[in-house]
Each structure stands twice: as C-alpha cells, then as structure tokens.
Coordinates of C-alpha atoms and ligand atoms in Angstrom, one line a residue:
X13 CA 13.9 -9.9 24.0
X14 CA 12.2 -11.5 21.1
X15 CA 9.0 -12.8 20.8
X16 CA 7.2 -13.9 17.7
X17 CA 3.8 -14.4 19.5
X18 CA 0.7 -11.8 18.1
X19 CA -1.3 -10.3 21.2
X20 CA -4.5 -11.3 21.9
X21 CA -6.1 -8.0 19.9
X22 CA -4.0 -8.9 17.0
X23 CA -4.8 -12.4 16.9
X24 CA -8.7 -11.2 17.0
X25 CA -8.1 -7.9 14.8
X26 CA -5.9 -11.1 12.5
X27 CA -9.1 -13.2 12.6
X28 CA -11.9 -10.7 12.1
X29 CA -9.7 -9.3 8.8
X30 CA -9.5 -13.0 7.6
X31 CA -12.7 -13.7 7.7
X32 CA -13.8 -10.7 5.8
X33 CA -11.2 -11.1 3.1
X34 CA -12.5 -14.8 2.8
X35 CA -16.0 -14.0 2.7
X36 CA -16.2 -10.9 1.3
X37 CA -13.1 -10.3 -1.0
X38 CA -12.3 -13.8 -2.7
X39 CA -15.9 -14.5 -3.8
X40 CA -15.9 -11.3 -5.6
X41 CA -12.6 -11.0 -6.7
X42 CA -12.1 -11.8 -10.0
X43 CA -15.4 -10.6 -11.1
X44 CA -14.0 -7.2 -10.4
X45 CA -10.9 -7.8 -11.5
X46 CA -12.5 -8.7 -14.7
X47 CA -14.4 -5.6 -14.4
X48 CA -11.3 -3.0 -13.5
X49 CA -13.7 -1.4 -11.2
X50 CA -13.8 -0.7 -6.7
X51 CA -16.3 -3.2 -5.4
X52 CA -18.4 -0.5 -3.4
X53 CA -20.1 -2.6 -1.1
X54 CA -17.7 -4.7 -0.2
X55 CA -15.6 -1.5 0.4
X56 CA -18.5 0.1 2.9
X57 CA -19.1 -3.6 4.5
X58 CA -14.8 -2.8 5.6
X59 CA -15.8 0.7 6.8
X60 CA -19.0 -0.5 8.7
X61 CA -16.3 -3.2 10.7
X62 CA -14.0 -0.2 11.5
X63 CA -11.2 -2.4 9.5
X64 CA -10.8 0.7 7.0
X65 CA -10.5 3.1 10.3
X66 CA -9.4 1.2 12.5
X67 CA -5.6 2.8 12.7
X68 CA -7.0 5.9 13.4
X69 CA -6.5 7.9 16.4
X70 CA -9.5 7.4 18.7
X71 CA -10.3 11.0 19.5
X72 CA -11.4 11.3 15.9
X73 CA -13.4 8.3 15.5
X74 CA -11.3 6.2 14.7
X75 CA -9.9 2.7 16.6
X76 CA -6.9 3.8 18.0
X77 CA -4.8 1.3 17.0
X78 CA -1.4 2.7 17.1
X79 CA 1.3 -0.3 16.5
X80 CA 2.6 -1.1 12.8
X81 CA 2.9 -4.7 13.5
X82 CA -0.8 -4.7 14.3
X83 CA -1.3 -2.9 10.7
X84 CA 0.6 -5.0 8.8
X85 CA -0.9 -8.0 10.4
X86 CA -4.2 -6.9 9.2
X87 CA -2.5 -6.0 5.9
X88 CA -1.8 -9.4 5.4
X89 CA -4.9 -11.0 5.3
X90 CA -6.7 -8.3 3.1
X91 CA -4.1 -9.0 0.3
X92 CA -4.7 -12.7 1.4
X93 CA -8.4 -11.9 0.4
X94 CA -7.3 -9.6 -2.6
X95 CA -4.7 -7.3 -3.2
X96 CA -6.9 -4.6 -5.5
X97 CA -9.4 -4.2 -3.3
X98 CA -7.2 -3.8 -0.6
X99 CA -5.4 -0.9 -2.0
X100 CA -8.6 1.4 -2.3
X101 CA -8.8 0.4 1.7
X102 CA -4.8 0.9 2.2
X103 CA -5.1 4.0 -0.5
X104 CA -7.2 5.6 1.9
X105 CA -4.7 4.8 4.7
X106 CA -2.0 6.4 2.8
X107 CA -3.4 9.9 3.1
X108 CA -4.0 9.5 6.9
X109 CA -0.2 8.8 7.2
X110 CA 1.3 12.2 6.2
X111 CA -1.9 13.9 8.1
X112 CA -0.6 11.7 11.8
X113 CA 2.8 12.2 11.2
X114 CA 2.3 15.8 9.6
X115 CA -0.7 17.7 10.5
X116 CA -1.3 19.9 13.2
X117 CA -3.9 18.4 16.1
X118 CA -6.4 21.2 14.3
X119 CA -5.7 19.6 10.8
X120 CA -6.0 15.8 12.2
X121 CA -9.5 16.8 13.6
X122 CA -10.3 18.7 10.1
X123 CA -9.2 16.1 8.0
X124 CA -9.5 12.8 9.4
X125 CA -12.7 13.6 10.9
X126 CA -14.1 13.4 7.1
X127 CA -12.9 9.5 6.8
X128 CA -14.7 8.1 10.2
X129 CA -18.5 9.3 9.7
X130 CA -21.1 6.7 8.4
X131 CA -20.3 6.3 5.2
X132 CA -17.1 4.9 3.5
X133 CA -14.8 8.0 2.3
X134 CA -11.3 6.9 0.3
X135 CA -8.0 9.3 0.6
X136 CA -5.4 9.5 -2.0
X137 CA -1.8 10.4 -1.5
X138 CA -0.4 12.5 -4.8
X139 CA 3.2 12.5 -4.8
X140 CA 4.3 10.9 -8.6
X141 CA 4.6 12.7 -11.4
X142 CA 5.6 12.2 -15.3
X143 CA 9.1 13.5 -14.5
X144 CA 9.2 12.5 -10.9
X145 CA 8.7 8.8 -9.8
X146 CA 11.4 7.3 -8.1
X147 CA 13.6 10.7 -8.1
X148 CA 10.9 12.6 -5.5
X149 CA 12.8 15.0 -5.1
X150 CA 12.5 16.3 -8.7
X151 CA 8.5 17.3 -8.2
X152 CA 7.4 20.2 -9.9
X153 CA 3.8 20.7 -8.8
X154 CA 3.9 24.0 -7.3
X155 CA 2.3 26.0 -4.6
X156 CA 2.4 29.4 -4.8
X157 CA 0.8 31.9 -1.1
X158 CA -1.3 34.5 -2.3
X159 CA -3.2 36.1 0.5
X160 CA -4.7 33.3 2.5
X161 CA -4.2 30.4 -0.1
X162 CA -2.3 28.3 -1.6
X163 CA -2.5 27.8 -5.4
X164 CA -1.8 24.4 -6.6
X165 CA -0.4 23.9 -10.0
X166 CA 0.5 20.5 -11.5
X167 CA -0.1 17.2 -12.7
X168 CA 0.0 13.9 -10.6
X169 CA 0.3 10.5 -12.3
X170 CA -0.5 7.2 -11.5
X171 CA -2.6 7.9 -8.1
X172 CA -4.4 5.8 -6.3
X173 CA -8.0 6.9 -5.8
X174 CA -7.3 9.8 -7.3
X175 CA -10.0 12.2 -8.4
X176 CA -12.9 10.2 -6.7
X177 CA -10.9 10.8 -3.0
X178 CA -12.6 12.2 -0.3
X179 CA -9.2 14.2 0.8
X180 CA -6.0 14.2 -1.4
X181 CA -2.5 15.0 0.2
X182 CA -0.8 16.5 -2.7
X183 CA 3.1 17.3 -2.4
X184 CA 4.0 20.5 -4.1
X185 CA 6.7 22.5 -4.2
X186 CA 7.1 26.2 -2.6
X187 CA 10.3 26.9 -3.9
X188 CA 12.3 24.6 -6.0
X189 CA 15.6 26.2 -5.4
X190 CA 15.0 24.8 -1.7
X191 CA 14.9 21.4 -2.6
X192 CA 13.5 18.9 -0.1
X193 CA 12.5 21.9 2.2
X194 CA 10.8 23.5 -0.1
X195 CA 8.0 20.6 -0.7
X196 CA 5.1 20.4 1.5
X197 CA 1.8 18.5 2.1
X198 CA -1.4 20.3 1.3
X199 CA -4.6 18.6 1.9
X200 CA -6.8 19.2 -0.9
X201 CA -11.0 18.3 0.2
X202 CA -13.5 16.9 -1.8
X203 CA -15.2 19.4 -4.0
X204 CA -12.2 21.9 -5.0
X205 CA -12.7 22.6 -8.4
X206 CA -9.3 23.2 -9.0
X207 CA -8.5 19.4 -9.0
X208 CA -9.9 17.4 -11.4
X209 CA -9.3 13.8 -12.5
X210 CA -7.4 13.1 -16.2
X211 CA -6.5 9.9 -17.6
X212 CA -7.6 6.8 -15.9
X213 CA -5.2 3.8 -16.3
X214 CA -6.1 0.3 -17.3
X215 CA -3.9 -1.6 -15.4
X216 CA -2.1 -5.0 -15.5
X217 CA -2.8 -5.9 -12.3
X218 CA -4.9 -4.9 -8.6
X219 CA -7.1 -3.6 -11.1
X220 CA -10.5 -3.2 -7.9
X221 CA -8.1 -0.4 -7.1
X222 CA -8.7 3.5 -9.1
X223 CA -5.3 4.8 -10.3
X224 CA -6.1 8.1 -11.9
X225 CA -4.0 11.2 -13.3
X226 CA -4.7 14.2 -11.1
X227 CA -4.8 17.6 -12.7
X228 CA -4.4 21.0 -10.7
X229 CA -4.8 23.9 -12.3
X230 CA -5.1 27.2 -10.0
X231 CA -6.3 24.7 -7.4
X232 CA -6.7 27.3 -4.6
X233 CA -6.9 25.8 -0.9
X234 CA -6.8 27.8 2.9
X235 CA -3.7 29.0 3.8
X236 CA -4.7 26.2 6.9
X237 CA -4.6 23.2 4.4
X238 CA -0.7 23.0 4.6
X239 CA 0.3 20.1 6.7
X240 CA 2.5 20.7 9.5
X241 CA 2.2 24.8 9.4
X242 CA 5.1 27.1 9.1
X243 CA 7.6 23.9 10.0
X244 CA 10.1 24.0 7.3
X245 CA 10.9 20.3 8.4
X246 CA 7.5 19.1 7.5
X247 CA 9.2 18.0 4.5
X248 CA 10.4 14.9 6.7
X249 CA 7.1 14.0 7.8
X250 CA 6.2 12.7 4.1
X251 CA 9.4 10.9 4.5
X252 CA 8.4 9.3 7.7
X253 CA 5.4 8.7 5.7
X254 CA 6.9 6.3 3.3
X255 CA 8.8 4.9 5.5
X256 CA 6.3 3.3 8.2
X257 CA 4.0 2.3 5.0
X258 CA 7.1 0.1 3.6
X259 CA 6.1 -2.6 6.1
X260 CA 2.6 -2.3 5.4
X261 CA 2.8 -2.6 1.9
X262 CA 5.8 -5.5 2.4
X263 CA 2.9 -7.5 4.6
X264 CA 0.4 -7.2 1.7
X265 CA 3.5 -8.9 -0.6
X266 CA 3.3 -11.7 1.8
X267 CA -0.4 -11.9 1.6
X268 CA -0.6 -12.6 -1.9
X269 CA 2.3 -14.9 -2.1
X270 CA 0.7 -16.8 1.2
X271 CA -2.2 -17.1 -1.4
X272 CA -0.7 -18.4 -4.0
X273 CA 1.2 -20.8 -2.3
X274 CA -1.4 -22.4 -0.7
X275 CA -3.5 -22.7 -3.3
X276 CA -0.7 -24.3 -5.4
X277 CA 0.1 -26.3 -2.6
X278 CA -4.0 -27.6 -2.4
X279 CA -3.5 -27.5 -6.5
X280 CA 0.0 -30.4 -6.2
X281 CA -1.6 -32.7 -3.5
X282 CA -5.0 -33.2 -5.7
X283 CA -3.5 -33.4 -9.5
X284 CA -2.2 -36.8 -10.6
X285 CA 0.5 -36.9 -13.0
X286 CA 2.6 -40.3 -14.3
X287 CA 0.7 -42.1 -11.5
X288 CA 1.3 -40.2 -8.6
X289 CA -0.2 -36.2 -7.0
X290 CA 2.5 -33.5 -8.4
X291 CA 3.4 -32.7 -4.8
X292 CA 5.2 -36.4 -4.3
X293 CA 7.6 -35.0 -7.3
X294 CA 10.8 -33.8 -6.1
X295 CA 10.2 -30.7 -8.3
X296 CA 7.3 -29.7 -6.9
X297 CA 8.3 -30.2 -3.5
X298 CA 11.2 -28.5 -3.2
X299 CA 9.3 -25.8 -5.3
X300 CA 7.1 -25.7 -2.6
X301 CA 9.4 -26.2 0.5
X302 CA 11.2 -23.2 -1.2
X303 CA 8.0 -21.2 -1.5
X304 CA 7.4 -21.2 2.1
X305 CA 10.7 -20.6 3.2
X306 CA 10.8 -17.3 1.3
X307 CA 7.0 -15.9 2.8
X308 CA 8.0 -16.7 6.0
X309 CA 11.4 -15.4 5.8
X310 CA 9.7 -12.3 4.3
X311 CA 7.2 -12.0 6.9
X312 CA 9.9 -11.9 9.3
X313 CA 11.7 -9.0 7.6
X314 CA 8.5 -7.1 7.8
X315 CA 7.3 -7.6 11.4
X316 CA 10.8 -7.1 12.4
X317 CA 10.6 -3.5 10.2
X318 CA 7.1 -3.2 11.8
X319 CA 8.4 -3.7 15.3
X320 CA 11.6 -1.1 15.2
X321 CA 8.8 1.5 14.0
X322 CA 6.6 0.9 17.1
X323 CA 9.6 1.2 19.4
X324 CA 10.6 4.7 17.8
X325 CA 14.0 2.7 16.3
X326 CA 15.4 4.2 13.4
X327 CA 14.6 1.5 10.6
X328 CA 15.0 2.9 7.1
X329 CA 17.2 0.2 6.0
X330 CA 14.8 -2.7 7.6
X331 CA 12.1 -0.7 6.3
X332 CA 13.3 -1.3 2.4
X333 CA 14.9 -4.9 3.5
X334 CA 11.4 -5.9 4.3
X335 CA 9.6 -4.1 1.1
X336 CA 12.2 -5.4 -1.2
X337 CA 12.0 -9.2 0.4
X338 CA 8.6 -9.1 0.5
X339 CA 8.2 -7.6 -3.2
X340 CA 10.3 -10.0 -4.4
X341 CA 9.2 -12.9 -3.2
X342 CA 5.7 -12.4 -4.1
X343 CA 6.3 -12.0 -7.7
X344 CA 8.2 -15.5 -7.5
X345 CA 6.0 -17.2 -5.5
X346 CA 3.4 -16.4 -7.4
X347 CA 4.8 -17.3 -10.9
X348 CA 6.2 -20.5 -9.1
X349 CA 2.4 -21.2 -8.0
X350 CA 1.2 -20.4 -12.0
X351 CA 3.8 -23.0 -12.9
X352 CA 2.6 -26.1 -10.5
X353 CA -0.9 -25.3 -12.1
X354 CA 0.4 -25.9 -15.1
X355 CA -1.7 -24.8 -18.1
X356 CA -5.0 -24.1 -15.8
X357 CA -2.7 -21.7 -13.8
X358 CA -2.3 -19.5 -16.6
X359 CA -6.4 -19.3 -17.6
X360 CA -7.9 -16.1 -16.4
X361 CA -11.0 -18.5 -14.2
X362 CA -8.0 -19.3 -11.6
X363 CA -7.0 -16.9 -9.2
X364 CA -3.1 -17.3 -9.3
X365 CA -3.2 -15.6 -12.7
X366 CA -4.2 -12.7 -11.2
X367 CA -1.9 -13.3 -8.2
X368 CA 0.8 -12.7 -10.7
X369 CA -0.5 -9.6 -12.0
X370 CA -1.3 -8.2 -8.5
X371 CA 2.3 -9.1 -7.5
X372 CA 4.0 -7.5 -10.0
X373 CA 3.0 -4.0 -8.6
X374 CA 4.6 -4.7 -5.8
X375 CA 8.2 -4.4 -6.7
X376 CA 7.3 -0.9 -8.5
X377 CA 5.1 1.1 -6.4
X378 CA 6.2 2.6 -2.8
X379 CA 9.9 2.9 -3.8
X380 CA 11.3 0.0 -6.6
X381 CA 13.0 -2.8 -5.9
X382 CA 16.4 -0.7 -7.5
X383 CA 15.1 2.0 -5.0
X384 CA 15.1 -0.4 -2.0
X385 CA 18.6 -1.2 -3.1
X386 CA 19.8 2.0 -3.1
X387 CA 18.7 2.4 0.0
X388 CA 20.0 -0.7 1.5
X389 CA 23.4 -0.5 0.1
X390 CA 23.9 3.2 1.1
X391 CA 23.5 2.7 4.4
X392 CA 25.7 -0.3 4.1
X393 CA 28.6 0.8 2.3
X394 CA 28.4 4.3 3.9
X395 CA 30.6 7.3 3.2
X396 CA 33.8 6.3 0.5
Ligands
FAD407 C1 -1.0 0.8 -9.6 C2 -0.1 1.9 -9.1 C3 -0.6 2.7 -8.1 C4 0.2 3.8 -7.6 N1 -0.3 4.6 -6.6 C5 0.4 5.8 -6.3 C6 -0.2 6.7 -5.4 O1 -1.3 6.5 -4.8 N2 0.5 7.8 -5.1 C7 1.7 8.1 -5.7 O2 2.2 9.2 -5.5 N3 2.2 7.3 -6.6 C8 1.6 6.1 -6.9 N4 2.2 5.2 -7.8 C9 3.4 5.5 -8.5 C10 4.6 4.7 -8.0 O3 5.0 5.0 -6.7 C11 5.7 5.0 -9.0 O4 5.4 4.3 -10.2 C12 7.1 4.5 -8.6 O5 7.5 5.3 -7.5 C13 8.1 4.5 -9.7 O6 8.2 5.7 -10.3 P1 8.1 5.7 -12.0 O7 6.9 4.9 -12.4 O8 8.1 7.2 -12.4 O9 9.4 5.0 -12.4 P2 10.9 5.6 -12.6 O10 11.2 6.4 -11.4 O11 10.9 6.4 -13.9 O12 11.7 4.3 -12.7 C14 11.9 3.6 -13.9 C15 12.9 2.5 -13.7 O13 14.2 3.0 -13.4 C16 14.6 2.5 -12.1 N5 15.4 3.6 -11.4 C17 15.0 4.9 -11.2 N6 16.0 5.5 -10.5 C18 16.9 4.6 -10.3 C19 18.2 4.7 -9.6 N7 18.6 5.8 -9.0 N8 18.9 3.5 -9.6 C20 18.5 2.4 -10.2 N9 17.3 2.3 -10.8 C21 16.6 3.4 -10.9 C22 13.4 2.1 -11.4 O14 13.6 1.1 -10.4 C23 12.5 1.6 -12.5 O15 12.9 0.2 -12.8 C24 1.4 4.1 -8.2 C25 1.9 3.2 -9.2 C26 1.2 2.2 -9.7 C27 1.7 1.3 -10.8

C-alpha cells in the first residue's frame, strides 16, 4: 500500500524542527556563515529540545526514534533553516550510525551515552583520506593490536567536526591485504592524545559546519574501542552506515532547494519588471513550475529510500537514486532561484547566494554524484 501521509509524531517532530530552524537558524545564518564558525548556542538550544538526540535509542537517553523517514523529515527542515549548521547537528548523527549499526550493546552504552548528558557533545565520522575519497576501499590509516590496544596511525581529511568531537569513529585498516575485511570502526574519545586536529578548511560553502584534518599518530585506544568486536563482517556495518545516511543527507538537498525556491518564488510575485511582477513572465513561471516539480519529485525519491530502509528492504540503488536526485536538484534549484533575483541574488546580504554554495556540497560529500551513478547503473546493467 502506499501512503504519502506523515504520522501524527512526524507532523509534530516536522513542526517543532521548523520552528527552530525559523527562529533559531535563519536569523543567525548568514552572520555565521560570514563568520565560518558553529553557532554554539544555537547548537545547545537543538540539544536542550532533544532534536540533536532525538534518533537515539531510548535506553541511552536518547528519543527512541527509530524510522528513517521520520529522520529525514526532520532533516528537511533543519537544512530549510540552514544547511551549515545542520551538519554539525547531522555530523554528530553520523558517528552514532556506525555505533547502532556496529557496536556491541556494551559499546552503544559506552559511547552514546557521552552524546545525551546535559550538555551538547558533537561526533565525527573519519573515513576520507588524501588518497582515499570516493575509492574507500583504498584507506590506509592503520590499526595495529598490541597487547590490549589498538594503535591508530593516519591522516583523515576533510572531516566534519573533526578534532573538536566528543567521539570520532575512525575507519582504519588491520590488514590491507584483506581488503574490505580488513577495515574496522574504532571509536576514538575525547581527550586521546594521539588524535589531534591539522589543517582546518575554509570552505565554499555550509561554512557553520567544522571540517578539519585529523592526525593520528600512535593513537592508542582499548582493545574494547573496536566496533562490532571480533566480527570480521563489521566491515559492512560502515557500509550500512552510508547507506541509511544517503536519505538523510538527500532530505537536507530538498531542504535547501525548498528554500530557495520559495524565496525566489516570494522574490518573482513582488519585483516589477516592463510593467508587470517577474512571476507573470513565462520565463519565470515555468522556471518556477519546474523548480517545484524537481523538489517534490526529489522528496519522493528520498522518502521512498527512507521507507524501504524502515521496512528492512534492500535499497542501495533507491538509496543513491534519492542522493543523486536530491543533490542535483538542489544545486539547480538553487542557481535557478540566484537567477530570478537577478543581480540582488548574487550579493552576499541575500540568502540564496549562500544557498548555492551550501548546495554545491551536496553532490560531492557522502558518495559523488559519479559515485551515485556507479552505483545506480551497476545494479542496472548487472553482470555482462
Ligand atoms: C564540507 C565537507 C565535509 C565532509 N565531511 C566528511 C566527514 O565528516 N567524514 C568523511 O569521512 N568525509 C567527509 N567529507 C569527504 C567527502 O566524503 C569526500 O570529499 C567525497 O567522498 C569525495 O572524495 P574526494 O574528495 O577524495 O574526491 P575523489 O574521490 O578524488 O573524486 C574526485 C572526482 O572524481 C570523480 N570520481 C572518482 N571516482 C570515480 C569513478 N570511479 N567514476 C567516476 N568518477 C569518479 C568524483 O565523482 C569527483 O568528481 C567531507 C567533504 C566535504 C567537502
């Protein structure tokens, strides 16, 4: 059966995240943008509603919100508010991922424990390196036993909260000559001198967010801190990992194109041009029809993804359907939305501007559009 109507905890859970991203994100937005720097506050004001924790298993303090479609959802209207400070909140939410669907129920209590106290704690997920982005499996941080550690030796690029984390999953290889089995979580806690933070980027765009190098040099954790145990498959979980956040990060694509398309839609009805508002030109219009087509058609893609997750469906190739839709369709939306403004869209006091930057990460991070491809058309085409 199919039924496109939100529960009545997602429609509040939809609300209460709206409201926040309206009046606590957008008002501060492109001050911190501006800035290049996590609005703290604003951050502990999520944590204090439970909207950072609120996909956490109850048991350790979290909300106990289990379904994807609820996530993503909530997803939405954070990016709505704005996408860079929503990645330190999602950030966080990627290292709880590999810890659900990897960690034993002894390392869930240790580690997850540390992000539902009192005050606002951010994770980081360290899987990208210089010579291993897209190709994963090419990783060479390594992990080394001796005794009852783990050594950690490597450098991570690009990572979000990295460095300032509370709790940083790094992925690290035990034996390269395994390949995919060889590489495992380890969950590296606040405080470990063997992890420090190197170069931190200036980015283009969600620039509220932290994206930091992340050095390890003899970084020496319990023998404990490896996710999943002795299960060579654990490898899998950080699979599973990316894969149920591809329709989290596809919603926050549709929340920054929704964005952008209704402000450029509020923009076209109110600016005059050759005697008339911009939105009665045919241009514009179908611009703008075209523009809403695309987000909802995107949205669609990603609840649908969302939705074969919750029901244990496999849904690798909906997953990156969704992403790559979603992805795409911000970055165009939101250069559409800079071109109906006209010359004030492209001034830094308007907020599409920055819509465009913030949309742009989107096809890159979490697998590349190419990736998505990859993916997509595999599965399609199938063994020649
Ligand atoms: C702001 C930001 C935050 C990030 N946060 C995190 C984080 O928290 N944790 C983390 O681990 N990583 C993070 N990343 C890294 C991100 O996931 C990687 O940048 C991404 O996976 C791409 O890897 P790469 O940059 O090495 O590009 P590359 O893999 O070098 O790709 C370069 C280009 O080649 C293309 N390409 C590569 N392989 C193929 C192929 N087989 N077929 C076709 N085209 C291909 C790509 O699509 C791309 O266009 C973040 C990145 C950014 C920008």
């Amino acid at each position: 059966m199919v039924d496109f109507e939100l529960t009545e905890e997602q429609l509040l859970l939809q609300k209460t995240a709206h409201e926040f991203a309206e009046k606590e994100m957008r008002p501060i937005a492109l001050e911190y943008d501006k800035k290049g720097a996590i609005p703290w506050p604003v951050v502990q004001r999520a944590h204090d509603i439970g909207l950072d924790t609120a996909f956490l298993p109850e048991k350790y303090g979290g909300g106990g919100i289990t379904s994807t479609l609820t996530h993503c959802v909530v997803n939405e209207e954070l990016n709505w508010g704005c996408a860079g400070i929503a990645t330190g909140l999602i950030g966080a939410g990627l290292a709880y991922l590999p810890i659900i669907h990897m960690g034993t129920d002894a390392q869930q209590e240790r580690f997850l424990r540390r992000f539902t106290g009192k005050e606002a704690k951010l994770g980081a997920l360290c899987l990208t390196e210089p010579d291993a982005g897209s190709d994963v499996k090419n990783l060479s941080t390594s992990a080394k036993r001796d005794g009852d550690e783990w050594v950690l030796n490597g450098t991570k690029r690009f990572i979000t909260n990295g460095g300032i984390a509370e709790l940083h999953v790094v992925f690290a290889t035990t034996d390269r000559s395994l390949g995919y089995v060889g590489i495992r979580g380890f969950g590296v806690e606040k405080g470990n001198t063997g992890l420090r933070q190197g170069k931190v980027e200036d980015k283009m765009g969600v620039r509220a967010s932290h994206t930091a190098e992340v050095i390890l040099e003899d970084c020496r954790i319990p023998a404990e801190n490896m996710l999943g145990g002795d299960d060579r498959t654990a490898f899998y979980g950080a699979m599973k990992t990316l894969e149920s956040s591809r329709p989290l990060v596809a919603a926050g694509a549709v929340g920054i194109a929704r964005a952008a398309y209704e402000y450029a839609l509020d923009y076209s009805r109110k600016r005059h041009a050759f005697g008339s508002p911009i939105a009665k030109k045919q241009a514009i219009a179908f611009m703008l029809a075209d523009m809403k087509t695309r987000i909802e058609a995107a949205r669609l893609l990603t609840w649908r993804a969302a939705w074969m997750l919750d029901h244990g469906m496999p849904m690798n190739k909906e997953a990156s359907m969704a992403k790559l839709m979603a992805a795409d369709t911000a970055m165009d939306v939101t250069t559409d939305a800079v071109q109906i403004l006209g010359g004030t869209g492209y001034m830094r006091d308007e907020p599409v501007e920055k819509w465009m930057r913030d949309a742009k990460v989107f096809q890159i991070w979490e697998g590349t559009s190419q990736i998505q491809r990859l993916v997509i058309s595999r599965e399609e085409i199938g063994e020649l």
